[in-house]
Amino acid sequence: MASSFPSVSELEADARRLFGQVFGGEAPQVAVCAPGRVNLIGEHTDYNQGFVLPMALPLVSVVVGSQTPGQDVTVVTATEDADEPRRVDFSVPSDGSMLCPGLPGWANYVKGVIQHYKAPPVPGFRAVIASSVPLGGGLSSSASLEVALYTFLQQLKPDDGDKVSKALACQQAEHTHAGVPCGIMDQFVSVLGREGHALLIDCRSLEATAIPLADPSLVILITNSNVKHSLTGKAKHRLDDVTYRRARHVIEEIERTAQAAETLKRGAYKEFGKLMVESHNSLRDLYEVSCSELDELVSAAMEVEGVFGSRMTGGGFGGCTVTLMQADAVDRTILHIKERYSGTPTFYVTTPSEGARVLGLS
Ligand code: ADP
Ligand code: MG
């Protein structure tokens, strides 16, 4: 009933096929993937040095490719939602030179990762990207692309293997080349995510605790609103009032996230769900990053028996909601949301998945 998405091996096969088409029948030597993520609770707290509680998704970016002699790089994305052209050619940076961001926009994520790779110089290579993470939907297609590309480079020219510095390098890539001043959550969980676990990340110390989340009686449903509103500053607010509400959200959300991790450890799903709804309300009323579509999706989900909690996830102004429920409630929840939501939603039934990994070439 939920929309299906390609498995990692199907995506890998697609990417390998495209690689063969683009590069004259050649077979890629390396295949890797890195997941997108959904944040269960702890929103807008990562860049405020607080707690977040994301899990890695079975939705991934795959990179397949091969090293080439010389310094030329060719990268092709199979994703139709990426801006044109979907093929880029450039040279790796030689001593001290910078790869400058430019157009197409998607290539900046690739260039940024090459620029910040921890074991330069990066050799020339050819690669194809394929992804099942929706672009710009709040499930972090950007971090999954960065981390997949970094993982690919590690196969060509190994770095020291430190996972936290890998996540930090990918975050730097997004800052300097994509111009997005993001926190560390997305890259961190894309690198360090664990199957069957959510990660409680302390974004100040960069320590993470894996919280088991593999109860078969539980389902984590992601609903994509399929809307994206542009961020518009609202003028004429009294700044002190706005600042107060923003800060209050962050402080309370950090506390809620710590509590939520505790309730999850105890299997107290109802309590966890209540915290999710409180988080949503705070994002709506205090941080003011929700929108009518996300509010609608959350309200609809909360009307269904067996649903523990629901909230917007990701930055806001559109994108996705995440809903925790009894497994047997999933079909009726999807039906009810479809009935109630004025737009066209997409559903993903997900399980906590493994972080970035090398794929065995079949
Ligand atoms: P999110 O990370 O929530 O999906 P962002 O706006 O942070 O949204 O990142 C989306 C951008 O990342 C896309 O516009 C595109 O530039 C880039 N991107 C992500 N995945 C791919 C891909 N498979 N191919 C090309 N570009 C991608
Ligand atoms: Mg992103």
XYZ file of C-alpha atoms and ligand atoms in Angstrom:
390
model
C 0.000 0.000 0.000
C 2.811 2.400 0.814
C 4.742 3.566 -2.207
C 7.605 1.219 -2.844
C 11.112 2.401 -3.479
C 13.953 0.596 -5.252
C 16.181 -1.622 -3.149
C 19.865 -0.792 -2.850
C 20.753 -3.592 -5.260
C 18.202 -2.397 -7.818
C 19.650 1.110 -7.626
C 23.161 -0.265 -7.914
C 22.139 -2.223 -11.008
C 20.608 0.928 -12.551
C 23.761 2.912 -11.825
C 26.000 0.188 -13.280
C 23.867 0.027 -16.417
C 24.054 3.789 -16.907
C 27.807 3.735 -16.258
C 28.191 1.178 -19.041
C 26.108 3.323 -21.398
C 27.981 6.531 -20.674
C 31.490 5.075 -20.620
C 31.435 2.760 -23.612
C 30.558 -0.522 -21.978
C 33.113 -0.260 -19.212
C 32.233 -1.868 -15.842
C 32.692 0.236 -12.680
C 35.296 -1.010 -10.188
C 33.707 0.441 -7.067
C 30.143 0.692 -5.754
C 29.118 2.339 -2.504
C 25.988 3.747 -0.908
C 25.024 6.124 1.881
C 21.565 6.591 3.376
C 19.221 9.504 3.756
C 17.749 9.959 7.210
C 14.625 10.775 9.080
C 14.810 12.704 12.307
C 12.464 11.241 14.929
C 12.767 14.222 17.265
C 15.172 17.101 17.997
C 14.510 19.594 15.202
C 16.593 22.738 14.663
C 18.706 21.672 17.620
C 21.744 20.323 15.768
C 23.189 23.689 14.783
C 22.276 24.858 18.287
C 24.617 22.273 19.841
C 21.765 20.175 21.192
C 20.470 16.614 20.892
C 18.911 15.030 17.816
C 17.458 11.539 17.367
C 17.598 10.513 13.701
C 17.789 7.109 12.041
C 19.343 6.153 8.723
C 16.851 5.139 6.016
C 16.678 2.330 3.490
C 16.546 5.190 0.943
C 20.109 5.742 -0.293
C 22.406 7.417 -2.756
C 24.546 4.945 -4.703
C 27.817 5.912 -6.377
C 29.475 3.526 -8.822
C 32.654 4.339 -10.685
C 36.318 3.806 -11.413
C 39.596 5.610 -10.969
C 41.118 6.979 -14.182
C 44.674 8.040 -15.010
C 45.242 11.788 -14.810
C 43.164 14.420 -13.058
C 39.922 14.450 -14.994
C 36.623 13.845 -13.238
C 33.361 12.979 -14.960
C 30.230 12.560 -12.850
C 26.751 11.746 -14.115
C 23.611 11.744 -12.005
C 20.744 9.468 -12.964
C 18.331 11.565 -10.922
C 15.913 13.438 -13.151
C 15.096 15.987 -10.466
C 18.684 17.276 -10.474
C 19.296 20.476 -12.449
C 20.704 20.196 -15.987
C 23.191 19.259 -17.261
C 23.259 15.928 -15.474
C 26.842 15.269 -16.541
C 29.810 17.368 -15.385
C 33.474 17.285 -16.379
C 36.197 19.054 -14.415
C 39.708 18.504 -13.057
C 40.590 17.617 -9.469
C 42.234 20.467 -7.593
C 45.996 20.409 -7.805
C 48.207 21.916 -5.104
C 46.362 24.712 -3.373
C 43.774 25.301 -6.083
C 40.066 25.433 -5.294
C 37.165 23.760 -7.031
C 34.757 26.641 -7.409
C 31.042 26.195 -6.928
C 28.909 26.996 -9.971
C 26.270 25.404 -12.173
C 24.747 22.854 -12.238
C 23.958 23.206 -8.542
C 24.011 19.476 -7.814
C 27.678 19.199 -8.817
C 28.638 21.533 -5.972
C 27.980 18.724 -3.494
C 30.422 16.553 -5.439
C 33.031 19.298 -5.775
C 32.730 20.216 -2.091
C 33.419 16.663 -0.999
C 36.431 16.397 -3.294
C 37.710 19.719 -1.954
C 37.348 18.644 1.689
C 38.494 15.045 1.260
C 40.887 14.186 4.089
C 43.566 12.431 2.026
C 44.318 14.686 -0.955
C 45.148 14.670 -3.767
C 42.058 12.896 -5.095
C 42.793 10.945 -8.295
C 40.811 11.368 -11.502
C 37.658 9.236 -11.714
C 34.408 8.526 -13.523
C 31.236 7.978 -11.544
C 27.479 7.621 -11.784
C 25.093 8.608 -8.979
C 21.680 7.039 -8.488
C 19.402 7.798 -5.547
C 16.126 6.712 -3.981
C 16.087 9.660 -1.577
C 13.655 12.326 -2.811
C 15.550 15.546 -3.576
C 14.704 18.467 -1.322
C 12.116 16.473 0.658
C 13.759 16.826 4.056
C 15.143 13.267 4.078
C 18.646 14.527 3.390
C 19.406 13.552 -0.147
C 22.218 16.115 0.076
C 24.072 14.421 2.953
C 23.508 10.990 1.447
C 25.104 12.212 -1.777
C 28.051 13.807 0.046
C 28.677 10.784 2.239
C 28.301 8.338 -0.660
C 30.799 10.330 -2.710
C 33.225 10.522 0.233
C 32.879 6.751 0.712
C 33.599 6.313 -2.993
C 36.783 8.421 -2.711
C 37.872 6.323 0.280
C 37.925 3.289 -2.018
C 40.170 5.080 -4.522
C 42.514 6.663 -2.008
C 41.961 5.650 1.623
C 41.961 8.288 4.386
C 42.483 7.470 8.076
C 38.983 5.983 8.268
C 37.804 8.214 11.109
C 34.038 8.390 10.807
C 33.373 11.588 12.698
C 35.923 13.548 10.644
C 34.321 12.080 7.529
C 30.945 13.471 8.594
C 32.564 16.827 9.411
C 34.261 16.978 5.994
C 30.929 16.332 4.280
C 29.279 19.042 6.395
C 32.070 21.435 5.347
C 31.389 20.549 1.707
C 27.756 21.579 2.138
C 28.796 24.844 3.849
C 31.427 25.982 1.394
C 30.200 24.592 -1.934
C 26.415 24.299 -1.616
C 26.180 27.422 0.555
C 23.962 25.685 3.137
C 25.018 26.396 6.746
C 23.694 23.039 7.983
C 24.325 21.325 11.312
C 26.069 17.976 11.634
C 23.062 15.657 12.057
C 22.510 14.583 8.450
C 26.084 13.700 7.601
C 26.674 12.137 11.018
C 23.803 9.662 10.795
C 24.471 8.948 7.121
C 27.982 7.845 8.122
C 27.295 6.265 11.528
C 23.693 5.027 11.282
C 23.094 1.485 12.573
C 20.571 -1.036 11.373
C 17.759 -1.475 13.910
C 18.772 1.628 15.871
C 18.104 5.330 16.122
C 21.088 7.504 17.082
C 20.942 9.973 19.942
C 23.575 12.473 18.851
C 24.990 15.126 21.139
C 25.875 17.757 18.554
C 28.154 19.570 20.989
C 30.439 16.654 21.903
C 29.724 14.649 18.715
C 29.077 11.589 20.845
C 26.305 9.250 19.800
C 24.327 6.548 21.569
C 22.564 3.876 19.522
C 19.010 3.290 20.764
C 17.434 -0.023 19.690
C 14.415 0.497 17.442
C 13.639 -2.825 15.856
C 10.363 -3.785 17.520
C 8.357 -5.625 14.848
C 5.094 -4.379 16.372
C 6.082 -0.817 15.469
C 6.058 1.012 12.148
C 7.764 4.274 11.243
C 5.861 5.908 8.415
C 7.220 8.861 6.481
C 4.698 10.969 4.592
C 6.010 13.375 1.993
C 3.709 16.381 1.670
C 5.258 16.975 -1.767
C 5.205 20.705 -1.141
C 8.161 23.008 -0.655
C 7.556 26.616 0.346
C 10.286 29.163 0.027
C 11.523 30.593 3.253
C 10.183 34.099 3.593
C 11.131 36.381 6.456
C 8.111 37.885 8.125
C 8.685 41.584 8.721
C 7.524 43.740 11.645
C 7.829 41.150 14.423
C 9.104 42.488 17.682
C 12.561 40.931 17.652
C 12.753 40.273 21.384
C 9.517 38.284 21.253
C 10.615 36.272 18.234
C 14.039 35.577 19.720
C 12.420 34.462 22.948
C 10.151 31.980 21.180
C 12.934 30.608 18.979
C 15.226 30.112 21.947
C 12.428 28.570 23.981
C 11.809 26.009 21.246
C 15.479 25.050 21.134
C 15.860 24.710 24.892
C 12.661 22.699 25.319
C 13.300 20.587 22.228
C 16.728 19.552 23.510
C 15.104 18.428 26.769
C 12.313 16.633 24.879
C 14.847 14.778 22.753
C 16.769 13.509 25.771
C 13.464 12.376 27.305
C 12.351 10.784 24.054
C 15.509 8.666 23.918
C 14.764 7.458 27.453
C 11.171 6.556 26.609
C 12.314 4.692 23.497
C 14.779 2.651 25.553
C 11.865 1.647 27.808
C 9.594 0.874 24.881
C 7.190 3.551 26.140
C 5.895 4.405 22.676
C 2.888 6.373 23.858
C 5.131 8.723 25.811
C 7.472 8.966 22.852
C 4.544 9.811 20.592
C 3.351 12.519 22.959
C 6.802 14.129 22.806
C 6.691 13.977 18.997
C 3.431 15.920 18.966
C 4.793 18.444 21.466
C 7.797 18.873 19.197
C 5.538 19.492 16.219
C 3.462 22.042 18.082
C 6.588 23.853 19.214
C 7.981 23.938 15.662
C 4.625 25.299 14.503
C 4.039 27.883 17.228
C 7.454 28.860 18.586
C 9.987 28.170 15.840
C 7.375 28.863 13.137
C 8.753 26.511 10.503
C 5.684 24.344 9.887
C 3.049 25.002 7.216
C -0.610 24.131 6.718
C 0.182 20.967 4.727
C 2.447 19.544 7.451
C -0.083 20.488 10.147
C -2.793 18.740 8.148
C -0.736 15.566 7.780
C 0.034 15.451 11.499
C -3.597 16.075 12.504
C -4.832 13.393 10.129
C -2.325 10.833 11.426
C -3.215 11.588 15.050
C -6.884 10.807 14.377
C -6.087 7.154 13.702
C -6.256 4.550 16.434
C -2.894 2.918 17.007
C -0.871 6.009 16.076
C 1.497 7.008 18.895
C 2.800 10.274 17.525
C 3.494 12.338 14.444
C 5.469 15.447 13.612
C 7.052 17.413 10.831
C 10.636 16.322 10.250
C 13.543 18.173 8.646
C 13.860 21.905 8.251
C 10.168 22.609 7.630
C 8.121 24.739 5.206
C 7.122 21.509 3.456
C 8.871 18.181 3.127
C 7.879 15.238 5.281
C 6.199 14.136 8.467
C 7.263 11.118 10.508
C 4.684 9.004 12.312
C 5.176 6.243 14.871
C 2.412 3.653 15.140
C 1.454 0.097 15.889
C 2.301 -2.030 12.883
C -1.327 -3.030 12.388
C -2.369 0.628 12.059
C -0.334 1.390 8.963
C -2.887 0.622 6.250
C -5.703 2.552 7.877
C -3.358 5.444 8.636
C -2.315 5.744 4.998
C -5.935 5.544 3.877
C -7.035 8.168 6.350
C -4.217 10.566 5.455
C -5.032 10.171 1.749
C -8.648 11.037 2.486
C -7.871 14.002 4.675
C -4.852 15.592 2.972
C -5.642 18.192 0.338
C -2.447 17.489 -1.607
C -0.916 14.301 -3.023
C 1.197 12.548 -0.421
C 3.884 9.908 -0.912
C 4.370 7.265 1.772
C 7.458 5.365 2.855
C 7.288 2.582 5.430
C 10.821 2.546 6.782
C 13.125 0.717 9.158
C 16.322 2.015 10.781
C 19.133 1.126 8.435
C 22.915 0.926 8.213
C 25.123 3.936 7.501
C 27.403 4.345 4.460
C 28.874 1.142 3.115
C 30.770 -0.445 0.260
C 28.603 -2.641 -1.950
C 29.975 -5.971 -3.084
C 30.123 -5.870 -6.869
C 28.008 -8.711 -8.124
P 17.401 17.391 1.132
O 18.785 17.175 1.631
O 16.411 17.548 2.219
O 16.969 16.353 0.152
P 18.633 19.760 0.049
O 18.076 20.982 -0.558
O 19.502 19.884 1.241
O 17.391 18.784 0.353
O 19.473 18.952 -1.031
C 18.920 18.688 -2.291
C 19.957 18.940 -3.351
O 21.012 17.961 -3.264
C 19.409 18.766 -4.751
O 18.793 19.964 -5.201
C 20.657 18.438 -5.549
O 21.391 19.596 -5.854
C 21.486 17.625 -4.553
N 21.281 16.175 -4.751
C 20.839 15.286 -3.862
N 20.792 14.028 -4.385
C 21.202 14.137 -5.655
C 21.380 13.228 -6.738
N 21.085 11.920 -6.621
N 21.836 13.704 -7.912
C 22.134 15.018 -8.053
N 21.983 15.908 -7.073
C 21.529 15.506 -5.895
Mg 19.935 18.556 2.759
